[in-house]
XYZ file of C-alpha atoms in Angstrom:
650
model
C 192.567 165.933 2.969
C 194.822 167.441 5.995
C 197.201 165.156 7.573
C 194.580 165.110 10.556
C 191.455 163.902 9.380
C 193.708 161.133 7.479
C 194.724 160.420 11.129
C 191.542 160.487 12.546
C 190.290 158.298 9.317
C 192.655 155.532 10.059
C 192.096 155.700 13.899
C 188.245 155.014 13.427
C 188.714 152.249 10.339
C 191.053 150.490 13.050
C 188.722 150.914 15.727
C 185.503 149.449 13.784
C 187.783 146.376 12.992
C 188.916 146.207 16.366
C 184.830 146.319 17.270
C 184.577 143.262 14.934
C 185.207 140.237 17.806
C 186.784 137.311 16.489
C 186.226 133.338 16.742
C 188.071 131.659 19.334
C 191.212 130.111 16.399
C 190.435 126.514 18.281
C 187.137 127.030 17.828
C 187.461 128.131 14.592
C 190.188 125.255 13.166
C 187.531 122.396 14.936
C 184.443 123.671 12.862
C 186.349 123.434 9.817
C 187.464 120.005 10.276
C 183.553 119.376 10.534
C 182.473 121.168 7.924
C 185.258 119.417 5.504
C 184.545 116.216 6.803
C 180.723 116.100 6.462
C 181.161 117.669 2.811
C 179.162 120.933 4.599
C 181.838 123.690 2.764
C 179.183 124.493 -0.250
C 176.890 125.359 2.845
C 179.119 126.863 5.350
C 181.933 128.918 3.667
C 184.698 129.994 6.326
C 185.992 132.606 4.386
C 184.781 135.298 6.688
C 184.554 134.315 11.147
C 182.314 131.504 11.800
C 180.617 134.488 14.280
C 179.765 137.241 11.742
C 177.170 138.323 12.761
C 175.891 139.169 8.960
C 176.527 135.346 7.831
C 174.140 133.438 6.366
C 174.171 130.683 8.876
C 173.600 133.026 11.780
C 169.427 132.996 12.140
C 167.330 130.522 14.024
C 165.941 129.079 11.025
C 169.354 128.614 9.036
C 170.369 125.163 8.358
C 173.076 124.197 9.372
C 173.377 127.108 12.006
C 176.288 128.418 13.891
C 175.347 130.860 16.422
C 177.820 132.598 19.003
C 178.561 134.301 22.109
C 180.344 137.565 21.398
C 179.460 138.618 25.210
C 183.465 138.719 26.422
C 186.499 139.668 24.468
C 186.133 136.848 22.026
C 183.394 135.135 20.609
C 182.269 131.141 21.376
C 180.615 128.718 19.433
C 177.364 128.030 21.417
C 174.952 126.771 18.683
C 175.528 123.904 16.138
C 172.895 122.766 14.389
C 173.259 120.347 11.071
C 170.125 118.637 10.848
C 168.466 116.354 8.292
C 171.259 116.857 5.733
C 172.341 112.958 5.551
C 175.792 113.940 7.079
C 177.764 110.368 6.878
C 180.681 109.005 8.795
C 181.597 108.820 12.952
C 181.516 112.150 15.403
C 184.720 113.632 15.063
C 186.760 114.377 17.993
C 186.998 117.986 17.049
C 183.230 118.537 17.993
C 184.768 118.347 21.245
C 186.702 121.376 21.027
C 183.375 123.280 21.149
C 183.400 123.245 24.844
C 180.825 126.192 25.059
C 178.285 124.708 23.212
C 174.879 125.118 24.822
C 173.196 123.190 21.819
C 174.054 120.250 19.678
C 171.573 119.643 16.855
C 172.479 116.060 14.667
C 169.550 114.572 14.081
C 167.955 113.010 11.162
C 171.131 111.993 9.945
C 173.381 109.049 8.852
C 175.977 108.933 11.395
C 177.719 105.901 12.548
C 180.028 104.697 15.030
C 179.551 104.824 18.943
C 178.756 108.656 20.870
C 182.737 109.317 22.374
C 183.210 108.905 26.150
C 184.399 113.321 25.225
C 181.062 114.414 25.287
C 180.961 114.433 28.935
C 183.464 117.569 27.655
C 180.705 119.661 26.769
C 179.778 120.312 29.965
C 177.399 123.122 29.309
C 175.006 121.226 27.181
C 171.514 122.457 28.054
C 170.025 121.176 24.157
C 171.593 118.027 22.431
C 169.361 116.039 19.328
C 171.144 112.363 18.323
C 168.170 111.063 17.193
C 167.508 109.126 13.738
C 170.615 108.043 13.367
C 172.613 104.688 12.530
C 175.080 105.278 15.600
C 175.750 101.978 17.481
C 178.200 100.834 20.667
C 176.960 101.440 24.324
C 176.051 104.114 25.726
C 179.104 106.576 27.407
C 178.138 107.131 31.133
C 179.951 110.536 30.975
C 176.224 111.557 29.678
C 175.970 112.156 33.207
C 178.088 115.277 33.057
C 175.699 117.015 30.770
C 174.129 118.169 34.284
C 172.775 121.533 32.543
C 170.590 119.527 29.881
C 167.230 120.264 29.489
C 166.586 117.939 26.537
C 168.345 114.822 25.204
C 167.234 112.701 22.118
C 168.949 110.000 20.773
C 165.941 107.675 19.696
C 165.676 105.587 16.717
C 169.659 104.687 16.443
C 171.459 100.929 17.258
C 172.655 101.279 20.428
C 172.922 98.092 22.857
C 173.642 97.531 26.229
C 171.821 99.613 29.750
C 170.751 102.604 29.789
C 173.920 104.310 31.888
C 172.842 105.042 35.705
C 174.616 108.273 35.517
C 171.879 109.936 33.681
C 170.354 109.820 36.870
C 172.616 113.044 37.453
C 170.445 115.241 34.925
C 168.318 116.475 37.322
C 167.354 119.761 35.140
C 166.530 117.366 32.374
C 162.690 117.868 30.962
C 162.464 115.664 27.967
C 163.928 112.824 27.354
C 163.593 111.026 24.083
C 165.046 107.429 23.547
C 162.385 105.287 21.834
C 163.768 103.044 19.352
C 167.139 103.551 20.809
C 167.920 100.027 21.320
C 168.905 100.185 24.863
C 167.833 97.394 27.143
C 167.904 96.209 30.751
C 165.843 97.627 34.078
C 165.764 101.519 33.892
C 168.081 102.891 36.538
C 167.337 103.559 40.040
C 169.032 106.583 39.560
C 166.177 107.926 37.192
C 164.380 108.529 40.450
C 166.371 111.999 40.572
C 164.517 113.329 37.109
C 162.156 115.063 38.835
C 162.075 117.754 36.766
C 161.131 115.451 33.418
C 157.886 116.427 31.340
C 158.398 114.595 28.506
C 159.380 110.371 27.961
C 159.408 108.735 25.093
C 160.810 105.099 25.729
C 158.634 103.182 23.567
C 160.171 100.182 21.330
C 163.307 99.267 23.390
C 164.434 95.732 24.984
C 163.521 97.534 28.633
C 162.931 94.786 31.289
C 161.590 94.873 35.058
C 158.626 96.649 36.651
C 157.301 99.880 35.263
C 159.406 102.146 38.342
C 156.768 103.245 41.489
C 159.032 106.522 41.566
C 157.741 108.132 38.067
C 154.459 108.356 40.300
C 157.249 111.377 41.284
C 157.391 112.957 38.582
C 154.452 115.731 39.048
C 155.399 117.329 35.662
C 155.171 115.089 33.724
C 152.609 115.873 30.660
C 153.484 112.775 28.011
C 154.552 109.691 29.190
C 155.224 106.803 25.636
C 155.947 103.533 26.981
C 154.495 100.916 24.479
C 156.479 97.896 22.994
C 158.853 98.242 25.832
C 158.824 94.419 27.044
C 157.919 96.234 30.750
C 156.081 94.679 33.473
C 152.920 95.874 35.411
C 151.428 96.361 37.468
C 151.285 100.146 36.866
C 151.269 101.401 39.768
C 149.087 103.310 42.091
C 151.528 106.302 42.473
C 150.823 107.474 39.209
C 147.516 109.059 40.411
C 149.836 111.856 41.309
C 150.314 112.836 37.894
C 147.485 115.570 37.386
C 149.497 117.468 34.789
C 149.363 114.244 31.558
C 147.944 115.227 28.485
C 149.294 112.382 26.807
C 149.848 108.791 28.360
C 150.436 105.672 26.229
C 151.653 102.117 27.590
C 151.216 99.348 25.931
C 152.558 95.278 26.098
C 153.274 94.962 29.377
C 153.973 91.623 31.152
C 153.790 90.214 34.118
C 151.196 91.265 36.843
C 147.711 92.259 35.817
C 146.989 96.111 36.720
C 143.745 98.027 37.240
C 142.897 101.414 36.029
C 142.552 103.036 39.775
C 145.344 105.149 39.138
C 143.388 107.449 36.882
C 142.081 109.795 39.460
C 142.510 113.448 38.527
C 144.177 113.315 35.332
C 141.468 115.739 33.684
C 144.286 117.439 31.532
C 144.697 114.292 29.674
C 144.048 114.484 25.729
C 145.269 111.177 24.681
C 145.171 107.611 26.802
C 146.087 104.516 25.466
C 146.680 101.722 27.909
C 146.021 98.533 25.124
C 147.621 95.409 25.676
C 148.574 96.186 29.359
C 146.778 93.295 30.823
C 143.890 95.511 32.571
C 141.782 93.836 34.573
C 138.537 94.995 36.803
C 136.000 97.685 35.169
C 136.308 101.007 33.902
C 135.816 103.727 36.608
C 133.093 106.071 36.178
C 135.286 109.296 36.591
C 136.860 108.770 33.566
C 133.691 109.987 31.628
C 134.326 113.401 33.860
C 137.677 114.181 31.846
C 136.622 116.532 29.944
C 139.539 116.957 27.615
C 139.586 113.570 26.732
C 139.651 112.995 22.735
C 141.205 109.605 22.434
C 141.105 106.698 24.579
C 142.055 103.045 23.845
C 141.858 100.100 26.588
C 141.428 97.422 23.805
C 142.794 94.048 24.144
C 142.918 93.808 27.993
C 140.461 91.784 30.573
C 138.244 94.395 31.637
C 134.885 93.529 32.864
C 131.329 94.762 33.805
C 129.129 97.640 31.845
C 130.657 100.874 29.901
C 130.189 103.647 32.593
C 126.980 105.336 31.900
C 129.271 108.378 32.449
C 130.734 108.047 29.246
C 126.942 109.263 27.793
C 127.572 112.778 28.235
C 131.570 112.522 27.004
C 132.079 114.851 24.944
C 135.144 115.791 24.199
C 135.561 111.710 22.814
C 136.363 111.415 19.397
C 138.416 107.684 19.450
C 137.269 105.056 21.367
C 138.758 101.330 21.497
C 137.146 99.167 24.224
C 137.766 96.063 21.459
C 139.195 92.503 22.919
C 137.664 92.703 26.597
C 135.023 91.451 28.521
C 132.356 94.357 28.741
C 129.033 93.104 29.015
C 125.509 94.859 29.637
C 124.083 97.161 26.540
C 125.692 99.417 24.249
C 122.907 102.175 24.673
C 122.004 104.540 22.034
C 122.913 107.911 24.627
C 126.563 106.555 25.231
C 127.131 107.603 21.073
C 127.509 110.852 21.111
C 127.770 113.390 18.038
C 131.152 114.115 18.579
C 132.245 110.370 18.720
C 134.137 109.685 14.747
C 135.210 106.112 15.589
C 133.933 103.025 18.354
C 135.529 99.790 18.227
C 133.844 97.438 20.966
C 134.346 94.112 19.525
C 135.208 90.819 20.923
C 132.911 91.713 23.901
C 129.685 90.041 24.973
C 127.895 93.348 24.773
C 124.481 94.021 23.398
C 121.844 96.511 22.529
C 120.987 98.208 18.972
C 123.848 100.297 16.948
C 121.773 104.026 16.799
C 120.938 104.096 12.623
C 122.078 107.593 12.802
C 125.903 106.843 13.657
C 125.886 103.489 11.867
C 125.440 105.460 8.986
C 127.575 108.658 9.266
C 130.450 106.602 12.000
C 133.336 104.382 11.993
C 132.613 101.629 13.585
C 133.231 97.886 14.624
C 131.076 95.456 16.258
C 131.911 92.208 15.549
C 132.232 89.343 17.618
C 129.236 90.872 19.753
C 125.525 90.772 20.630
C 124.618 94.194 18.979
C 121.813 94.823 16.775
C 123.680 95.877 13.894
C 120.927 95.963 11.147
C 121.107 99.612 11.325
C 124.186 99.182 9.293
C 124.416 100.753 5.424
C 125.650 97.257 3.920
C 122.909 94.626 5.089
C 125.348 92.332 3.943
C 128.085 93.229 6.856
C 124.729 92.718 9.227
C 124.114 89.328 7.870
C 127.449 87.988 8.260
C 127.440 89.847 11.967
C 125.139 87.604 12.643
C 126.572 84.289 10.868
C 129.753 84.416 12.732
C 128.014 84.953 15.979
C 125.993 82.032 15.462
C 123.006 83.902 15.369
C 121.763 82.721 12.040
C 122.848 79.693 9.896
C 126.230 81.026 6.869
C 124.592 80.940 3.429
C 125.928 78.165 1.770
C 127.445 77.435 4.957
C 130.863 75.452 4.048
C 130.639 75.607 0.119
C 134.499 77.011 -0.608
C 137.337 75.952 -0.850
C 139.458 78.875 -1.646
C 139.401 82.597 -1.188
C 142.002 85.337 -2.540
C 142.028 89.101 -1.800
C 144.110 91.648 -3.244
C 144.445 94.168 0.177
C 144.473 97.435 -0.609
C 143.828 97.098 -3.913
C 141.173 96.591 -6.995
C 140.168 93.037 -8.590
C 143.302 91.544 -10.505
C 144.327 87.770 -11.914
C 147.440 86.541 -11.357
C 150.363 85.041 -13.556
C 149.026 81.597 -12.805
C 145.202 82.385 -12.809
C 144.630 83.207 -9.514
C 141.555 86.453 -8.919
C 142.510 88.146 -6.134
C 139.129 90.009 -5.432
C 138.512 94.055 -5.313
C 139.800 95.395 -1.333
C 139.955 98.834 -2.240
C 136.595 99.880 -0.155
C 138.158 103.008 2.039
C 138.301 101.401 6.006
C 137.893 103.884 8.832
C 139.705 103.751 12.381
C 137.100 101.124 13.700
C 135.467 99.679 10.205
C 134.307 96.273 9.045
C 133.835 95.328 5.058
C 132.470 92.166 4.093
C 132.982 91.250 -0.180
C 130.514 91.367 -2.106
C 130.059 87.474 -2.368
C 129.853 86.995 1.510
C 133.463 84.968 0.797
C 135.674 87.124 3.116
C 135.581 90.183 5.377
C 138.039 92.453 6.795
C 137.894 95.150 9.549
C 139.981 97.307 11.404
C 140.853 98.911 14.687
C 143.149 101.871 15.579
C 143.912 105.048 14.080
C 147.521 106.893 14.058
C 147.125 109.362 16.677
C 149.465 111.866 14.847
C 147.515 111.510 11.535
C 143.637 111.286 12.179
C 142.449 112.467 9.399
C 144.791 111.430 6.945
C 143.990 108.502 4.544
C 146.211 106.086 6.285
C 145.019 102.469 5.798
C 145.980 101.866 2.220
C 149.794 102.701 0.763
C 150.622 102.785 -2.610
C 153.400 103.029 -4.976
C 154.364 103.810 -8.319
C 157.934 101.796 -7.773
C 158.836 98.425 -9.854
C 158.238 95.773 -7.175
C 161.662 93.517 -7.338
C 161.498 89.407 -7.143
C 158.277 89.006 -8.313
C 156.394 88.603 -12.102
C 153.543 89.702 -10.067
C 154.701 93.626 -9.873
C 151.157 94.920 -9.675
C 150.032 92.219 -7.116
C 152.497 94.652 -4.202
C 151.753 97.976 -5.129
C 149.018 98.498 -2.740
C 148.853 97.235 0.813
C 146.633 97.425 3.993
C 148.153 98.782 6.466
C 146.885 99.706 9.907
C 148.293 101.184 12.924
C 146.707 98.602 15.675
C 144.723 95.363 14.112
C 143.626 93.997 10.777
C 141.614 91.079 10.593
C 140.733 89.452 7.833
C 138.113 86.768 7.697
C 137.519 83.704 5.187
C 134.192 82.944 5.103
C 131.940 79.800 3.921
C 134.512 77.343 3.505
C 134.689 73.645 3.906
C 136.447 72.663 6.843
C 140.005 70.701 6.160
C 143.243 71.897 5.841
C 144.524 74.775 4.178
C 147.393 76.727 2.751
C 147.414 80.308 3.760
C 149.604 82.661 1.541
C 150.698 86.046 2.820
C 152.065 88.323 0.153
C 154.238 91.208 1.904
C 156.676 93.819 -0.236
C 157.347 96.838 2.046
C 156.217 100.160 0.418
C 156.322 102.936 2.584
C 160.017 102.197 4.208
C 162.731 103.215 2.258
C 165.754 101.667 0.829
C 168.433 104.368 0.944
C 171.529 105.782 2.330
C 170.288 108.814 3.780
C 168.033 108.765 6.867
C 164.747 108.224 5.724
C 166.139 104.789 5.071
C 166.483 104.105 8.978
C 163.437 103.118 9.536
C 161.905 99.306 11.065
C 158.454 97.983 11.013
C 157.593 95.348 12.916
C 154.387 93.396 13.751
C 153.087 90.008 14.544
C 150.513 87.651 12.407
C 148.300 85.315 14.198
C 146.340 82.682 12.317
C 143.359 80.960 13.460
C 144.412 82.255 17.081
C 147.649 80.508 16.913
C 151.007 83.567 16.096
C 153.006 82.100 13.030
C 155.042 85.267 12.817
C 156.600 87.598 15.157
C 158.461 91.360 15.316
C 157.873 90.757 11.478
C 159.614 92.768 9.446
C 159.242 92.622 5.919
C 162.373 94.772 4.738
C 164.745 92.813 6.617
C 163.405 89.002 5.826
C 162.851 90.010 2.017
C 166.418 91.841 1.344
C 164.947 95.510 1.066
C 161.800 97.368 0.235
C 160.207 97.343 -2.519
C 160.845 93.391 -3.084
C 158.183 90.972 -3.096
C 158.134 88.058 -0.383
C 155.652 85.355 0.479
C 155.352 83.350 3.816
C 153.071 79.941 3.346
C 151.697 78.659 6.533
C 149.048 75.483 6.772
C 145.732 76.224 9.070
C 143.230 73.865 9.964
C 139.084 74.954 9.227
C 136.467 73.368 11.698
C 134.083 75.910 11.601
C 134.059 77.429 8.217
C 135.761 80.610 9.410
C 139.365 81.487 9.140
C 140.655 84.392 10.456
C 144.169 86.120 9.805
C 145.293 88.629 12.249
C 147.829 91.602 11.421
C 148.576 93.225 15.115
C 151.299 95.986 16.298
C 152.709 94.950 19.360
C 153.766 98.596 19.943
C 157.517 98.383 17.691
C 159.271 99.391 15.256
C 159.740 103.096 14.627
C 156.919 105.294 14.569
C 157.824 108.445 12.123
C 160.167 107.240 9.199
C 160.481 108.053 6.740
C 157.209 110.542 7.695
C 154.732 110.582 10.405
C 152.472 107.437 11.333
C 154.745 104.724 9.241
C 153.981 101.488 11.261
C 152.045 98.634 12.073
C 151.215 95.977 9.733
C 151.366 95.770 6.452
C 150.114 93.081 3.822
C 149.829 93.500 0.155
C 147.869 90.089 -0.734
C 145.999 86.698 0.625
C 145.435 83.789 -1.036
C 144.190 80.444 1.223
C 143.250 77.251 -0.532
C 142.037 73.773 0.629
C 144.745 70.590 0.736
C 142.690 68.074 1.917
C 139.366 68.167 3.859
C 138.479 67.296 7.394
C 139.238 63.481 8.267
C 137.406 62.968 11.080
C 136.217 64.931 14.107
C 139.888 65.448 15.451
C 142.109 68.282 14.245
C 145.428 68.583 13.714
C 146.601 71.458 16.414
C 149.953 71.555 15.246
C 149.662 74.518 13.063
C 146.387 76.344 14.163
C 145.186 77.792 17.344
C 141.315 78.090 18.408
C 139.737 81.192 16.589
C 139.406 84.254 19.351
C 135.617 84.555 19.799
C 134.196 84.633 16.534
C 132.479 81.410 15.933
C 131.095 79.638 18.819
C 128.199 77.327 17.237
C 124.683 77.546 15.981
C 122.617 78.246 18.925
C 125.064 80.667 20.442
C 124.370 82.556 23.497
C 125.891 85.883 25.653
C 126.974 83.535 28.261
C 128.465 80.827 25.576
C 130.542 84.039 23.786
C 131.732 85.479 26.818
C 133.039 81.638 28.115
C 134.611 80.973 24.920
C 136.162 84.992 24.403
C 137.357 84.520 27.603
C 139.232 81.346 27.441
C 140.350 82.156 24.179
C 142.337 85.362 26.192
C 143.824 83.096 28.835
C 145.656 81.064 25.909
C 147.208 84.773 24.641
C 146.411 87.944 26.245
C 147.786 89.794 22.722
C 144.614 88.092 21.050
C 145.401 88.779 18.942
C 153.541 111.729 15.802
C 156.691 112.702 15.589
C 159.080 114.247 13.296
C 159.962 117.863 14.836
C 161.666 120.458 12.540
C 164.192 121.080 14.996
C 165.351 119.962 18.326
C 163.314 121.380 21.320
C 163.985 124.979 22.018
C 163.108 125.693 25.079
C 161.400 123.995 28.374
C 157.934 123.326 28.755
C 156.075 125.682 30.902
């Protein structure tokens, strides 16, 4: 080789090295301190520049991720994700050198500690995921220099305190995700400047004050989650404006009673839940008109007068829960349509016949109505229909003393002789199951949105259950993702002892993130709530450990009822999608002493919501007694994404 093309060799080697752009050496030094201090090096190895554009990490779906901006003389870290990899410890300060980052990825992790007042550094933020994490403190108000952000998430963590006013400044934001974030207070008057938001999810937080008039301003928005919030109504009339909601759910609200005049034009709207949110006045026609309607629940509210004959030609409806109101007139045969899976009207002074045809192919609930429901496949669930309605006299009206039901599960007898009878018939999203002795029934109400189709109202482990010589008695539960009843039937009136056997299943008991998760729900017996924001893992030490919770309840009718209801907490999606609501592995209620008199003692028990109401029961008698029975307690008793949003919502 002539001394020239060795020249001209060297001159292009040193040219494609000089083509080779380099790592800002900040940059560089900071994302090694990470990746030594979240144990990451067997995943990210810095032997070659964090921006080669051949390294493993480099591609969208690489996790963790590093991506750059090689644009200018020298690249920038603009990417960072690290995401469901059980990283431990606080945010380092040396994220903070990353001041080009466009998007922080975190979540699904185990980090701790409080979010530094520095990442108001980062000021070109347009992505940043916190969410599912244990990180506590307050939140920093330099969040408000994150003006570029177009999604923020830092649901399901610890955080206390307000949310900061400054996030009012993010006025490009379009999702905002902060259920289960622990935050608390009024929601900023500041928030009035997110005009641009699409997405909320605040359900499950300590928020207080009036649901705000201005998100009637937000014209994009297209899911609005405010359930479990500890809000007040009314909602309010602006929020006719918002034509573009596929998905609206609010739920629990105090205070004022609202109406449902708001919904005007929302015809894009898929899902609607409203339950719990103290509605009052009738359902408007128009709502049978919105045509891509699929779920709807308005249970436990005070609504009044007929279901709209509208809702006869609905369908798009697959869900719907009108349970725990006053709707009165006839259920008529045309308002069932083939497309309808699941119809929950109970607790309403309705009548008419159940259509044989969907009473045999359907999930469905009736009880604590007027309807003919011979039609039923279990004559049996028909008869006692009719017994607890007062229709027709209880066989063997008050001959028990005792009943015991394994939930969940098949037959089994206890340590100390107790036969907890066979509840392993398969419930549907609006079902009712009476035993096959007439002794007890159960039903339920609500499906998980997320998981429709999924069999979702037993859970079931393989798992040693802790604290107990009754192992097998907890390793199946009911669970349910709105209300479980269960009903004791035929018994002598006195008092009893009711005992609730609980071991949480499904929750995990772990170190890494799936172990973040809380469920909470409330237990009413005979009307009267002996437990509240129950949560099994916490009161019995972890999961997987048996507890029990003996409460006394007084019997003047020879109906008890036990009522498992989500008051819209606890987190919805770990450690998978649809884990929440109650849960209850076991029953057992037995007489202490029978009634002494015609007095009762009330210290203990609460009026039973609607069911029995006497032997020559009428509409009118059901509707007076349903309806006081509300005034005492108006409760009467999907998400796990892959990655943090990428882009905006069109």
């Amino acid at each position: 080789m002539g001394l020239l093309s060795f020249t001209l060799l060297i001159l292009g080697l040193f040219q494609l090295v000089s083509a080779q752009q380099n790592t800002d050496p900040n940059e560089v030094a900071a994302l090694r301190t990470l990746i030594n201090y979240w144990n990451l090096g067997s995943k990210i190895n810095l032997t070659i520049d964090p921006c080669n554009q051949n390294a493993s990490w480099t591609s969208e779906d690489s996790n963790p991720r590093v991506a750059c901006d090689c644009s200018s003389n020298i690249c920038h870290i603009t990417h960072l994700k690290i995401y469901a990899l059980d990283i431990k410890g606080e945010i380092p300060k040396e994220l903070f050198e990353l001041k080009e980052l466009m998007d922080l990825n975190l979540g699904q992790n185990v980090l701790n500690g409080s979010i530094p007042a520095e990442i108001g550094q980062l000021s070109k933020m347009q992505y940043l995921s916190l969410g599912i994490n244990n990180l506590t403190g307050a939140l920093p108000p330099e969040l408000g220099n994150l003006t570029q952000l177009n999604s923020l998430s830092f649901s399901s963590n610890n955080f206390f305190g307000p949310l900061p006013k400054e996030l009012g400044n993010l006025t490009s934001l379009q999702q905002l995700y902060i259920d289960s974030s622990g935050v608390s207070g009024a929601i900023p008057e500041e928030f009035a400047n997110l005009k641009s938001l699409q997405i909320l999810w605040a359900s499950d937080n300590r928020l207080t004050g009036k649901l705000p008039e201005y998100f009637g301003t937000f014209t994009e928005f297209r899911d609005m989650r405010l359930q479990g919030a500890s809000l007040e109504g009314p909602i309010p009339s602006s929020f006719s404006a918002l034509t573009k909601l596929e998905d609206l759910r609010i739920g629990d609200l105090r205070g004022e009673a609202s109406s449902l005049d708001f919904l005007d034009s929302q015809t894009s709207l898929s899902t609607l839940s409203l339950r719990n949110c103290r509605l009052s006045g009738q359902i408007p026609e128009r709502i049978g008109k919105f045509t891509n309607l699929k779920y709807m629940d308005l249970s436990f509210n005070k609504l009044t007068g007929q279901i709209p004959t509208s809702f006869r030609g609905f369908s798009s409806l697959q869900f719907l829960y009108l349970g725990n109101n006053n709707l009165s007139g006839e259920l008529t045969e045309d308002m069932i349509t083939p497309e309808l899976i699941a119809l929950d009207v109970s607790f309403n002074p309705l009548s008419g016949n159940l259509p044989t045809q969907f009473a045999k192919t359907k999930s469905i609930n009736v009880v604590g109505t007027s309807i003919n429901a011979n039609g039923l496949q279990d004559n049996k669930v028909s008869g006692m229909l009719n017994c607890i309605q007062g229709k027709t006299k209880c066989k063997n009206k008050g001959s028990s003393t005792s009943f015991s039901i394994k939930c969940g599960g098949t037959a089994q007898k206890s340590a100390s002789g107790i036969e907890f009878d066979d509840d392993s018939e398969a419930l549907g999203a609006a079902a009712l199951y009476t035993s096959t002795d007439e002794q007890w029934a159960v039903s339920n109400a609500g499906n998980f949105i997320s998981n429709p189709k999924g069999n979702r109202y037993v859970a079931m482990t393989d798992s040693q259950i802790t604290e107990t010589l009754e192992s097998e008695l907890y390793k199946t539960s009911r669970i349910s993702p709105s209300s479980l009843r269960y009903y004791g039937l035929d018994l002598k009136n006195g008092k009893y002892s009711v005992e609730l056997h609980f071991a949480e299943i499904e929750m995990e008991d772990s170190s890494y993130w799936k172990g973040l998760g809380r469920r909470l729900f409330d237990v009413y017996i005979q009307g009267e709530k002996v437990l509240e924001d129950f949560n099994i893992q916490k009161e019995a030490g972890g999961s997987k450990k048996a507890l029990v919770k003996t409460f006394e309840a007084n019997v003047t009718n020879t109906i008890m009822e036990i009522h498992f209801f989500w008051a819209g907490k606890g987190t919805c999606c770990i450690p998978y999608q649809s884990t929440y609501g109650p849960l209850v592995s076991a029953i057992h209620a037995s007489q202490v002493s029978e009634a002494a008199g015609a007095s009762s003692s009330r210290k203990h028990v609460g009026q039973i919501a609607g069911i029995v109401i006497g032997a020559v029961a009428s509409v009118v008698i059901l509707s007076s007694v349903f309806y006081l029975w509300w005034k005492k307690d108006p409760q009467g008793h999907m998400r796990i994404f892959t990655d943090s949003p990428r882009k905006p919502l069109k």
